[in-house]
Amino acid sequence: MLNVPPQAFPAPASQQRVAAGSRAKVPLKPGRSLMDWIRLTKSGKDLTGLKGRLIEVTEDELAKHNKKEDCWICIRGFVYNVTPYMEYHPGGEDELMKAAGSDGTDLFDQVHRWVNYESMLKECLVGRMAVKPIAAPKGMLPEKKVLGASAKGLTPSYDWFQTDSLITVVIYTKQKDVNAELVIVDCQDKQLRGEIIMDDHSYLVEVDLDHAVQEDLAVNIAEKVGKVEIILKKKDNIHWKMLGRPLESHNTLIKRTGRGLFYRKCKLVSKTEVTHDTKLFCLMLPKSTHLSVPTGQHVYLKQIIAGTEVVKPYTPVLPFLPLDFKEPSCHGGAHVYLMIKIYSCGLFTQALDHLQIGDYISVSSPEGNFKKSQVQTSEDLFLLAAGTGFTPMVKLLNFALTEVSCLRTVKLIFFNKTEDDILWRSQLEQLALKDERFEVQFVLSQPTKDWVGKHGKISSSLLCEFVKRSRKDSKVLICICGPTPFTEQGVQYLKDLGYSQEEIHAFSA
Ligand code: FAD
Ligand code: NAP
């Protein structure tokens, strides 16, 4: 059963009132939460003023609707009357007004392209933009296939071959150092989707296969030559005349941000308590998926809540902080571990908490702008985390301590309200005992009188002590993650202390 938050939701301090995703936001009025919006969209009220009709909208017509009390916005060719949504927008009315009467696609993509606006705004749909006829020069490729001059010679290509029992799809990426994290493969209902991440571009092979294949697939990567093999097992040992029918985005190389998020259903296999309000969810990827979430990146989870698709980001962690710092091989990348705080009036986390073992939830491909190369040359790594802002630090710690040979110090300063809120405290303390490069400090904002450690909030004086270089000219990386105002304040303090933009990485959506 869905746990529908009470009317007073969201609470005054709630993230939904003050922030959406990770951007600082304006407070929403009472009765203007996401759940309230969902209720309004279900009320049968005519939200477009068009009594259910869909119209063709010209650019001139769109431009006329540019006021708060009459605001239309175009996203990917569809026009929405967002006037009734104004007060519910977590980013505030002014943010929405930036796209009033115009095409807001780019702005939307920059801020939160993962939000499913089609579902959220379906009752606000006015219609499609009227398409102006454009005379395209003969032989011009569709937009998706047009590549930058530098990319042209390096466009990946693919081929396929078969034996009696196997189909092998080979992708020649034409770039070195392709590793498992850059290859995402899914095969669902005969549809094969193989994506190769190439910096900020994505190459896709997407085909509706000619015949059925078995559930499990294998992926072989020849890192040095950039060759990726996807090996599928035929269901029936028959000869295939063709690989299959190409789908819309097949054989395209485009900017990653231009690809819609792809989801696969994952099974909840365990749910274990980490603290009084935080749980470790273990999700099993389908056998027909090859995916591993890179350090510092997050995924999106999608659930239907009261008939509306709701999407939230979460940062995968390891099953535990292994003291010998090797990811257990039995987990083989087939599981995704998420450490999630369940808020008593949280829309998404309450629904998550109600999932039973064996239930399925949609998990997206990874996203995020953190690059491991940022750590690879660091000598001092300082991690600043608050609450569940600890999650990106888990894989980062593992990576730093196992693979970055030039690191001299790794320090974590971890801000929480009370002792009971500290995530993986004993594991962190054990790690500090085991590895002399690692040090952890806990800071509590609401300690009991027995707490002998540091207390307070993030401040310049605390940071000044904490982020001292181990040597005068040490190469430093400082990573910070937590509630948006915490992160913003932290970044400002660090800049005031003289750290450069390149030395700071703030995690956000
Ligand atoms: P909402 O319905 O949005 O909020 C309602 C209630 O939640 C409020 O009443 C309030 O009590 C509480 N609340 C929510 N956020 C806060 C806050 N910051 N401070 C105080 N109270 C708050 N969360 C995780 O638990 N684990 C992760 O690994 C994780 N990774 C993330 C990665 C990224 C890139 C980002 C941007 C966020 C991440 N989050 C993570 C936060 C997560 O996406 C949701 O915002 C969170 O789970 C709350 O969702 P909700 O719908 O349950 O709460
Ligand atoms: P929390 O328990 O509410 O807070 C943790 C600590 O941070 C507490 O000591 C708290 O002090 C302090 N804090 C809260 N707001 C602050 C502010 N404005 N200024 C200074 N200190 C502040 O945290 P949480 O509920 O776990 O929330 C974690 C946050 O991290 C969420 O917002 C989540 O979205 C974000 N997150 C982001 C990413 C990412 O971007 N990649 C990943 C994971 C989590 P008080 O006692 O004053 O509240």
Coordinates of C-alpha atoms and ligand atoms in Angstrom, one line a residue:
M1 CA 0.0 0.0 0.0
L2 CA 1.2 3.5 -0.7
N3 CA 2.0 5.6 2.2
V4 CA 0.5 8.9 1.2
P5 CA 2.1 11.8 3.1
P6 CA -0.1 13.9 5.4
Q7 CA -1.6 17.2 4.3
A8 CA 1.1 19.2 6.1
F9 CA 3.7 17.6 3.8
P10 CA 6.3 18.6 3.0
A11 CA 7.5 19.5 6.4
P12 CA 9.0 23.0 6.8
A13 CA 12.6 21.8 6.6
S14 CA 11.8 19.4 3.8
Q15 CA 14.0 19.0 0.8
Q16 CA 11.0 19.4 -1.4
R17 CA 10.3 22.8 0.1
V18 CA 13.9 24.0 0.0
A19 CA 15.5 22.0 -2.7
A20 CA 14.8 19.8 -5.7
G21 CA 17.6 17.5 -6.8
S22 CA 20.5 19.4 -5.5
R23 CA 19.7 23.0 -6.5
A24 CA 18.9 25.5 -3.8
K25 CA 15.2 26.2 -4.1
V26 CA 12.5 28.5 -2.8
P27 CA 10.1 27.4 0.0
L28 CA 6.9 26.1 -1.3
K29 CA 3.6 27.2 0.2
P30 CA 1.7 24.6 2.4
G31 CA -0.3 22.3 0.2
R32 CA 2.0 22.7 -2.8
S33 CA 4.1 19.4 -2.5
L34 CA 4.6 16.9 -5.3
M35 CA 1.9 14.8 -3.7
D36 CA -0.5 17.7 -3.7
W37 CA 0.3 18.3 -7.4
I38 CA -0.4 14.6 -8.2
R39 CA -3.8 15.0 -6.4
L40 CA -4.6 18.1 -8.5
T41 CA -3.8 16.3 -11.7
K42 CA -6.1 13.5 -10.7
S43 CA -9.0 15.8 -9.8
G44 CA -10.4 16.0 -13.3
K45 CA -9.9 19.8 -13.3
D46 CA -9.2 21.3 -16.8
L47 CA -5.6 22.4 -16.3
T48 CA -5.0 23.6 -19.9
G49 CA -8.2 25.6 -20.3
L50 CA -8.7 23.7 -23.6
K51 CA -11.3 21.3 -22.3
G52 CA -9.2 18.2 -23.3
R53 CA -8.5 19.4 -26.9
L54 CA -4.9 19.2 -28.2
I55 CA -3.8 21.9 -30.6
E56 CA -1.0 22.7 -32.9
V57 CA 1.0 25.6 -31.5
T58 CA 2.9 28.1 -33.7
E59 CA 5.9 29.9 -32.4
D60 CA 3.9 33.2 -32.4
E61 CA 1.2 31.6 -30.3
L62 CA 3.7 30.1 -27.8
A63 CA 5.3 33.5 -27.4
K64 CA 2.0 35.1 -26.4
H65 CA 1.8 32.9 -23.3
N66 CA 4.7 34.4 -21.4
K67 CA 3.2 35.6 -18.1
K68 CA 2.9 34.0 -14.7
E69 CA -0.9 33.9 -15.0
D70 CA -0.7 32.5 -18.5
C71 CA 2.5 30.5 -19.1
W72 CA 3.2 28.0 -21.9
I73 CA 6.5 26.2 -22.3
C74 CA 7.7 23.9 -25.0
I75 CA 9.8 20.8 -24.1
R76 CA 11.0 18.5 -26.9
G77 CA 8.3 19.7 -29.3
F78 CA 5.4 19.4 -26.9
V79 CA 3.8 22.5 -25.4
Y80 CA 2.6 22.6 -21.8
N81 CA 0.4 25.1 -20.0
V82 CA 2.4 25.3 -16.8
T83 CA 0.4 28.1 -15.2
P84 CA -1.3 25.8 -12.7
Y85 CA 2.0 24.1 -11.9
M86 CA 3.8 27.4 -11.0
E87 CA 3.3 27.2 -7.2
Y88 CA 4.2 23.5 -7.2
H89 CA 7.6 23.9 -9.0
P90 CA 10.3 23.1 -6.4
G91 CA 12.7 25.4 -8.3
G92 CA 10.3 28.3 -7.9
E93 CA 8.2 30.4 -10.2
D94 CA 11.1 32.5 -11.4
E95 CA 13.0 29.5 -12.6
L96 CA 10.0 28.3 -14.6
M97 CA 9.4 31.8 -16.0
K98 CA 12.9 31.7 -17.6
A99 CA 11.3 29.5 -20.3
A100 CA 7.9 31.2 -20.5
G101 CA 6.5 31.4 -24.0
S102 CA 9.5 29.7 -25.5
D103 CA 11.4 26.4 -25.9
G104 CA 12.6 25.4 -22.5
T105 CA 14.2 22.1 -23.6
D106 CA 17.8 23.2 -23.1
L107 CA 17.1 24.8 -19.7
F108 CA 15.2 21.7 -18.6
D109 CA 18.0 19.4 -19.7
Q110 CA 20.6 21.5 -17.8
V111 CA 18.6 21.4 -14.6
H112 CA 16.9 18.1 -14.3
R113 CA 16.5 16.1 -17.5
W114 CA 15.9 13.0 -15.4
V115 CA 12.5 14.4 -14.2
N116 CA 9.7 12.7 -16.1
Y117 CA 7.9 15.8 -17.2
E118 CA 5.7 13.8 -19.6
S119 CA 4.1 12.0 -16.6
M120 CA 4.2 15.0 -14.2
L121 CA 2.7 17.5 -16.7
K122 CA 0.5 15.2 -18.7
E123 CA -2.7 17.0 -17.7
C124 CA -1.0 20.3 -18.8
L125 CA -0.4 19.2 -22.4
V126 CA -1.6 21.8 -24.8
G127 CA -0.4 20.1 -28.0
R128 CA 2.6 19.9 -30.4
M129 CA 4.6 22.6 -31.9
A130 CA 3.5 23.2 -35.5
V131 CA 6.5 22.1 -37.6
K132 CA 7.9 24.6 -40.1
P133 CA 8.9 22.9 -43.3
I134 CA 12.6 22.9 -43.8
A135 CA 14.3 22.0 -47.1
A136 CA 17.0 19.6 -46.0
P137 CA 19.9 19.2 -48.4
K138 CA 19.9 15.8 -50.1
G139 CA 21.9 13.1 -48.4
M140 CA 22.0 15.0 -45.1
L141 CA 22.1 12.6 -42.1
P142 CA 19.5 12.9 -39.4
E143 CA 20.6 15.3 -36.7
K144 CA 21.6 12.5 -34.3
K145 CA 24.2 11.1 -36.7
V146 CA 25.9 14.4 -37.4
L147 CA 29.2 14.3 -35.7
G148 CA 31.8 16.9 -34.8
A149 CA 34.7 17.1 -37.2
S150 CA 37.1 15.6 -34.6
A151 CA 34.8 12.7 -34.0
K152 CA 34.1 11.8 -37.6
G153 CA 37.1 9.5 -38.2
L154 CA 36.6 8.0 -34.8
T155 CA 33.0 7.0 -35.1
P156 CA 32.5 3.5 -33.7
S157 CA 31.2 0.8 -36.0
Y158 CA 29.7 -2.6 -35.4
D159 CA 29.4 -6.0 -37.1
W160 CA 27.9 -9.3 -36.2
F161 CA 28.4 -13.0 -36.8
Q162 CA 26.9 -16.3 -35.7
T163 CA 27.6 -19.9 -34.9
D164 CA 24.9 -22.6 -34.5
S165 CA 24.2 -21.5 -31.0
L166 CA 25.6 -17.9 -30.6
I167 CA 25.2 -14.5 -32.0
T168 CA 28.2 -12.1 -31.4
V169 CA 27.8 -8.4 -31.9
V170 CA 31.2 -6.7 -32.2
I171 CA 31.6 -3.0 -31.6
Y172 CA 34.8 -1.4 -32.7
T173 CA 35.0 1.7 -30.5
K174 CA 38.2 3.0 -32.2
Q175 CA 39.4 4.3 -28.8
K176 CA 41.8 2.7 -26.3
D177 CA 41.1 2.0 -22.7
V178 CA 37.5 1.0 -23.0
N179 CA 36.7 -0.6 -19.6
A180 CA 33.6 -2.4 -18.2
E181 CA 32.2 0.9 -16.8
L182 CA 32.0 2.4 -20.2
V183 CA 29.9 -0.5 -21.7
I184 CA 26.2 -0.8 -20.8
V185 CA 24.3 -3.7 -22.4
D186 CA 20.7 -4.7 -22.0
C187 CA 18.6 -7.2 -23.8
Q188 CA 14.9 -7.1 -23.1
D189 CA 12.0 -8.7 -25.0
K190 CA 14.3 -9.3 -28.0
Q191 CA 15.5 -5.7 -28.0
L192 CA 19.3 -5.4 -27.8
R193 CA 20.7 -2.2 -26.6
G194 CA 24.5 -1.7 -26.4
E195 CA 25.8 1.7 -25.3
I196 CA 29.5 2.7 -25.2
I197 CA 30.3 5.8 -23.3
M198 CA 33.0 7.9 -25.0
D199 CA 33.8 10.9 -22.8
D200 CA 30.7 13.1 -23.1
H201 CA 29.4 11.1 -26.1
S202 CA 27.4 7.9 -26.3
Y203 CA 27.4 5.4 -29.1
L204 CA 24.5 3.1 -29.4
V205 CA 23.6 -0.2 -31.1
E206 CA 19.9 -0.7 -30.7
V207 CA 18.2 -3.5 -32.6
D208 CA 15.0 -5.5 -32.4
L209 CA 16.6 -8.9 -32.8
D210 CA 15.5 -11.2 -35.6
H211 CA 14.9 -14.2 -33.2
A212 CA 14.6 -14.8 -29.5
V213 CA 17.8 -15.2 -27.4
Q214 CA 18.3 -16.7 -23.9
E215 CA 18.3 -14.4 -20.9
D216 CA 21.9 -14.4 -20.0
L217 CA 24.5 -12.6 -22.2
A218 CA 28.2 -12.1 -21.9
V219 CA 30.3 -9.1 -22.7
N220 CA 34.0 -9.3 -23.6
I221 CA 36.1 -6.2 -23.7
A222 CA 39.5 -6.0 -25.4
E223 CA 40.6 -2.8 -23.5
K224 CA 43.7 -2.1 -25.5
V225 CA 42.1 -2.2 -28.9
G226 CA 38.7 -0.9 -27.8
K227 CA 36.8 -3.9 -29.1
V228 CA 33.6 -4.9 -27.4
E229 CA 31.9 -8.3 -28.0
I230 CA 28.3 -8.9 -26.9
I231 CA 27.6 -12.6 -27.0
L232 CA 24.0 -13.8 -27.1
K233 CA 22.8 -17.3 -26.9
K234 CA 20.2 -18.3 -29.5
K235 CA 17.0 -19.7 -28.1
D236 CA 16.7 -22.0 -31.2
N237 CA 19.6 -23.2 -33.2
I238 CA 18.5 -21.7 -36.4
H239 CA 20.4 -19.6 -39.0
W240 CA 19.6 -15.9 -38.7
K241 CA 19.4 -14.0 -42.0
M242 CA 19.9 -10.7 -40.3
L243 CA 20.8 -9.3 -36.8
G244 CA 17.4 -7.6 -36.6
R245 CA 15.5 -4.4 -37.3
P246 CA 17.4 -1.2 -36.4
L247 CA 15.6 0.9 -33.8
E248 CA 15.4 4.7 -33.8
S249 CA 18.7 5.4 -32.2
H250 CA 20.6 2.6 -33.7
N251 CA 24.2 3.3 -34.8
T252 CA 24.2 6.8 -33.5
L253 CA 26.9 8.8 -31.7
I254 CA 25.5 11.7 -29.9
K255 CA 26.1 13.8 -26.7
R256 CA 25.3 11.8 -23.6
T257 CA 22.9 14.5 -22.5
G258 CA 20.9 13.9 -25.6
R259 CA 20.1 10.3 -24.8
G260 CA 17.0 9.6 -22.7
L261 CA 17.6 7.7 -19.5
F262 CA 17.4 4.0 -20.0
Y263 CA 15.9 1.9 -17.2
R264 CA 15.8 -1.8 -16.5
K265 CA 13.8 -3.6 -13.8
C266 CA 15.9 -4.8 -10.9
K267 CA 14.8 -7.2 -8.2
L268 CA 15.1 -6.2 -4.5
V269 CA 17.1 -9.1 -2.9
S270 CA 17.8 -7.7 0.5
K271 CA 17.2 -4.8 2.8
T272 CA 19.3 -4.4 5.9
E273 CA 19.4 -1.8 8.6
V274 CA 22.4 0.6 8.7
T275 CA 21.0 3.0 11.3
H276 CA 17.6 3.7 12.8
D277 CA 16.4 5.4 9.6
T278 CA 18.8 4.3 6.9
K279 CA 18.8 1.0 5.0
L280 CA 21.1 -0.8 2.6
F281 CA 19.1 -2.0 -0.4
C282 CA 20.6 -4.7 -2.6
L283 CA 19.1 -4.8 -6.1
M284 CA 19.9 -7.5 -8.6
L285 CA 20.4 -6.6 -12.2
P286 CA 18.8 -8.8 -14.8
K287 CA 21.0 -11.5 -16.3
S288 CA 20.5 -9.7 -19.6
T289 CA 22.1 -6.5 -18.3
H290 CA 25.8 -5.6 -18.2
L291 CA 26.3 -2.5 -16.1
S292 CA 28.7 -1.3 -13.5
V293 CA 28.3 2.1 -11.8
P294 CA 31.5 4.1 -11.9
T295 CA 32.9 5.7 -8.7
G296 CA 31.3 9.0 -8.0
Q297 CA 28.3 8.5 -10.2
H298 CA 24.6 8.0 -9.3
V299 CA 21.6 6.2 -10.8
Y300 CA 17.9 7.1 -10.9
L301 CA 15.2 5.0 -9.4
K302 CA 11.8 5.2 -10.8
Q303 CA 8.5 4.2 -9.2
I304 CA 4.9 4.9 -10.0
I305 CA 3.4 6.7 -7.0
A306 CA -0.3 7.4 -7.1
G307 CA -0.3 6.9 -10.9
T308 CA 2.6 9.3 -11.5
E309 CA 6.1 8.3 -12.4
V310 CA 8.5 9.7 -9.8
V311 CA 12.2 9.6 -10.2
K312 CA 14.9 10.2 -7.6
P313 CA 18.8 9.9 -7.7
Y314 CA 20.8 7.6 -5.5
T315 CA 24.5 6.9 -5.3
P316 CA 25.5 3.2 -5.3
V317 CA 27.8 2.1 -2.5
L318 CA 29.7 -1.2 -1.8
P319 CA 28.0 -3.9 0.3
F320 CA 30.4 -2.9 3.1
L321 CA 33.7 -1.2 3.6
P322 CA 36.0 -4.2 3.1
L323 CA 39.1 -3.8 5.2
D324 CA 41.2 -5.4 2.6
F325 CA 39.6 -3.1 0.2
K326 CA 38.6 -5.4 -2.6
E327 CA 35.1 -5.6 -3.9
P328 CA 34.0 -9.2 -3.2
S329 CA 34.2 -11.1 -6.5
C330 CA 31.0 -13.1 -5.8
H331 CA 29.0 -10.0 -6.3
G332 CA 30.5 -9.7 -9.8
G333 CA 28.9 -6.4 -10.6
A334 CA 25.5 -8.0 -10.8
H335 CA 24.2 -6.2 -7.8
V336 CA 23.6 -2.6 -7.0
Y337 CA 23.8 -1.5 -3.4
L338 CA 22.1 1.6 -2.3
M339 CA 22.2 3.2 1.2
I340 CA 19.0 5.1 1.5
K341 CA 17.6 7.2 4.4
I342 CA 13.9 6.7 4.8
Y343 CA 12.2 10.0 5.7
S344 CA 9.1 9.7 7.7
C345 CA 7.2 11.9 5.3
G346 CA 9.3 11.3 2.2
L347 CA 7.3 10.6 -0.9
F348 CA 9.8 8.3 -2.6
T349 CA 11.6 6.7 0.3
Q350 CA 8.3 5.7 2.0
A351 CA 7.3 3.9 -1.2
L352 CA 10.8 2.3 -1.4
D353 CA 10.5 1.2 2.2
H354 CA 7.3 -0.6 1.4
L355 CA 8.9 -2.7 -1.3
Q356 CA 9.0 -6.4 -0.4
I357 CA 12.0 -8.7 -1.1
G358 CA 11.4 -10.0 -4.6
D359 CA 9.7 -6.8 -5.8
Y360 CA 11.1 -5.0 -8.8
I361 CA 12.1 -1.4 -9.3
S362 CA 13.4 0.5 -12.3
V363 CA 17.0 1.5 -12.2
S364 CA 18.6 3.9 -14.8
S365 CA 22.0 3.8 -16.3
P366 CA 24.7 5.8 -14.4
E367 CA 25.2 9.5 -14.6
G368 CA 27.4 12.1 -13.0
N369 CA 30.3 14.3 -13.8
F370 CA 32.9 12.9 -11.4
K371 CA 36.0 11.6 -13.2
K372 CA 38.4 9.1 -11.5
S373 CA 41.3 10.9 -13.1
Q374 CA 40.6 13.8 -10.6
V375 CA 41.9 11.5 -7.8
Q376 CA 44.5 9.6 -9.7
T377 CA 47.2 12.3 -9.4
S378 CA 46.2 13.4 -5.9
E379 CA 48.5 13.2 -2.9
D380 CA 46.0 14.4 -0.3
L381 CA 42.3 13.5 -0.6
F382 CA 39.9 15.3 1.8
L383 CA 36.3 14.1 1.9
L384 CA 33.6 16.3 3.5
A385 CA 30.3 14.5 3.9
A386 CA 27.0 15.2 5.7
G387 CA 24.3 12.5 6.3
T388 CA 23.8 10.4 3.3
G389 CA 26.2 12.7 1.5
F390 CA 28.6 9.9 2.7
T391 CA 27.4 7.6 -0.1
P392 CA 29.7 8.8 -3.0
M393 CA 32.6 8.7 -0.5
V394 CA 32.3 4.9 -0.1
K395 CA 33.5 3.9 -3.6
L396 CA 35.8 6.9 -3.7
L397 CA 37.6 5.6 -0.5
N398 CA 37.9 2.2 -2.0
F399 CA 39.3 3.5 -5.2
A400 CA 41.7 5.9 -3.6
L401 CA 43.1 3.4 -1.1
T402 CA 43.5 0.5 -3.5
E403 CA 44.4 2.2 -6.8
V404 CA 46.0 5.6 -6.2
S405 CA 49.6 4.9 -5.4
C406 CA 50.7 8.5 -4.9
L407 CA 48.1 9.2 -2.1
R408 CA 49.7 10.1 1.2
T409 CA 46.6 11.0 3.2
V410 CA 42.9 10.3 2.9
K411 CA 40.8 12.2 5.5
L412 CA 37.0 12.0 6.0
I413 CA 35.1 14.6 8.0
F414 CA 31.6 13.3 8.6
F415 CA 28.8 15.7 9.8
N416 CA 25.7 14.2 11.4
K417 CA 23.1 15.3 13.8
T418 CA 23.6 12.6 16.5
E419 CA 25.8 9.6 17.1
D420 CA 23.0 7.3 16.1
D421 CA 23.0 8.9 12.6
I422 CA 26.6 8.0 11.8
L423 CA 26.6 5.6 8.9
W424 CA 29.1 2.7 9.1
R425 CA 30.9 4.3 12.0
S426 CA 32.6 1.1 13.3
Q427 CA 33.7 0.2 9.8
L428 CA 35.2 3.6 9.3
E429 CA 37.0 3.4 12.7
Q430 CA 38.4 0.0 11.9
L431 CA 39.6 1.2 8.5
A432 CA 41.4 4.1 10.2
L433 CA 43.1 1.6 12.5
K434 CA 44.1 -0.6 9.6
D435 CA 45.3 1.9 7.1
E436 CA 47.5 4.6 8.4
R437 CA 46.9 6.9 5.4
F438 CA 43.2 7.1 6.4
E439 CA 41.8 9.3 9.2
V440 CA 38.1 9.9 10.1
Q441 CA 36.6 12.7 12.2
F442 CA 32.9 12.8 13.3
V443 CA 31.2 16.1 13.9
L444 CA 27.8 16.2 15.5
S445 CA 25.4 19.1 15.3
Q446 CA 23.0 17.8 18.0
P447 CA 25.2 15.7 20.3
T448 CA 24.2 14.4 23.7
K449 CA 26.1 15.7 26.6
D450 CA 28.2 12.5 26.6
W451 CA 29.7 13.2 23.2
V452 CA 33.4 14.0 23.6
G453 CA 34.1 14.5 19.9
K454 CA 33.8 17.7 17.8
H455 CA 30.4 19.4 17.6
G456 CA 28.9 22.1 15.5
K457 CA 28.3 22.7 11.8
I458 CA 30.5 23.1 8.8
S459 CA 32.6 26.2 9.3
S460 CA 35.6 27.9 8.1
S461 CA 37.6 27.3 11.3
L462 CA 36.7 23.5 11.2
L463 CA 37.8 23.2 7.6
C464 CA 40.9 25.3 8.0
E465 CA 42.2 22.7 10.4
F466 CA 41.0 19.7 8.4
V467 CA 42.1 20.5 4.9
K468 CA 45.7 21.3 5.6
R469 CA 48.1 19.9 2.9
S470 CA 50.4 17.2 4.1
R471 CA 53.2 19.0 2.4
K472 CA 53.5 22.6 1.3
D473 CA 53.0 21.7 -2.4
S474 CA 50.8 18.6 -2.1
K475 CA 48.4 18.0 -4.9
V476 CA 45.0 18.1 -3.3
L477 CA 41.5 17.0 -4.1
I478 CA 38.6 17.9 -1.8
C479 CA 35.2 16.2 -2.4
I480 CA 32.1 17.4 -0.7
C481 CA 28.5 16.0 -0.5
G482 CA 25.5 16.6 1.6
P483 CA 22.4 18.8 1.8
T484 CA 22.7 21.5 -0.9
P485 CA 23.2 24.5 1.5
F486 CA 25.9 22.4 3.3
T487 CA 27.7 21.8 0.1
E488 CA 27.4 25.4 -1.1
Q489 CA 28.7 26.8 2.2
G490 CA 31.5 24.2 2.2
V491 CA 32.6 25.1 -1.3
Q492 CA 32.6 28.8 -0.4
Y493 CA 34.7 28.3 2.7
L494 CA 37.2 26.2 0.7
K495 CA 37.5 28.9 -1.9
D496 CA 38.0 31.5 0.9
L497 CA 40.7 29.3 2.2
G498 CA 42.5 29.6 -1.1
Y499 CA 41.6 26.3 -2.8
S500 CA 41.0 26.5 -6.5
Q501 CA 38.0 25.2 -8.5
E502 CA 40.1 22.3 -9.8
E503 CA 40.9 21.2 -6.3
I504 CA 37.2 20.9 -5.3
H505 CA 34.6 18.5 -6.5
A506 CA 31.0 19.1 -5.2
F507 CA 28.6 16.2 -5.8
S508 CA 25.2 17.1 -7.1
A509 CA 22.6 15.7 -9.4
Ligands
FAD1 P1 10.9 14.2 -0.2 O1 9.5 13.8 -0.4 O2 11.6 14.9 -1.3 O3 11.1 15.0 1.1 C1 10.2 14.9 2.1 C2 10.8 14.7 3.5 O4 12.1 14.2 3.5 C3 10.8 16.0 4.3 O5 9.8 16.1 5.1 C4 12.1 15.9 5.1 O6 11.9 15.5 6.4 C5 12.9 14.9 4.4 N1 14.1 15.4 3.7 C6 14.4 15.1 2.5 N2 15.6 15.6 2.2 C7 16.1 16.2 3.3 C8 17.3 16.9 3.6 N3 18.2 17.0 2.7 N4 17.4 17.4 4.8 C9 16.5 17.2 5.7 N5 15.3 16.6 5.5 C10 15.1 16.0 4.3 N6 19.6 9.9 -0.6 C11 20.0 8.7 0.0 O7 19.4 8.4 1.0 N7 21.0 8.0 -0.5 C12 21.7 8.3 -1.6 O8 22.6 7.5 -2.0 C13 21.3 9.5 -2.3 N8 22.0 9.9 -3.4 C14 21.7 11.0 -4.0 C15 22.4 11.4 -5.2 C16 22.1 12.6 -5.7 C17 22.9 13.0 -7.0 C18 21.1 13.5 -5.2 C19 20.8 14.8 -5.8 C20 20.4 13.1 -4.1 C21 20.6 11.8 -3.5 N9 19.9 11.4 -2.4 C22 20.3 10.3 -1.8 C23 18.7 12.1 -2.0 C24 17.4 11.4 -2.7 O9 17.5 11.6 -4.1 C25 16.1 12.0 -2.2 O10 16.1 13.4 -2.3 C26 15.7 11.5 -0.8 O11 15.7 10.1 -0.8 C27 14.4 12.1 -0.3 O12 13.4 11.6 -1.2 P2 11.9 11.6 -0.7 O13 11.0 11.6 -1.9 O14 11.6 10.4 0.2 O15 11.7 12.9 0.2
NAP2 P1 20.9 15.5 7.7 O1 20.9 14.3 8.6 O2 19.7 16.3 7.7 O3 22.1 16.4 8.0 C1 23.5 15.9 8.2 C2 24.3 17.0 8.8 O4 24.4 18.1 8.0 C3 23.7 17.4 10.1 O5 24.8 17.7 11.0 C4 23.0 18.7 9.8 O6 23.0 19.6 10.8 C5 24.0 19.3 8.7 N1 23.2 20.2 7.9 C6 22.0 20.1 7.3 N2 21.7 21.2 6.7 C7 22.7 22.0 6.8 C8 23.0 23.3 6.3 N3 22.1 24.0 5.7 N4 24.1 23.9 6.7 C9 25.0 23.3 7.4 N5 24.9 22.0 7.9 C10 23.7 21.4 7.6 O7 21.2 15.0 6.2 P2 20.5 14.0 5.3 O8 19.0 14.0 5.7 O9 21.2 12.6 5.5 O10 20.6 14.6 3.9 C11 21.7 14.3 3.1 C12 21.7 15.1 1.8 O11 22.7 14.7 1.0 C13 20.4 15.1 1.1 O12 20.0 16.4 0.8 C14 20.7 14.4 -0.2 O13 20.0 14.9 -1.3 C15 22.2 14.8 -0.4 N6 23.0 13.8 -1.1 C16 23.5 14.2 -2.3 C17 24.2 13.3 -3.1 C18 24.8 13.9 -4.4 O14 24.5 15.0 -4.8 N7 25.5 13.1 -5.1 C19 24.4 12.0 -2.7 C20 23.9 11.6 -1.5 C21 23.1 12.5 -0.7 P3 21.5 20.1 11.5 O15 21.5 19.5 12.8 O16 21.6 21.6 11.5 O17 20.4 19.7 10.6

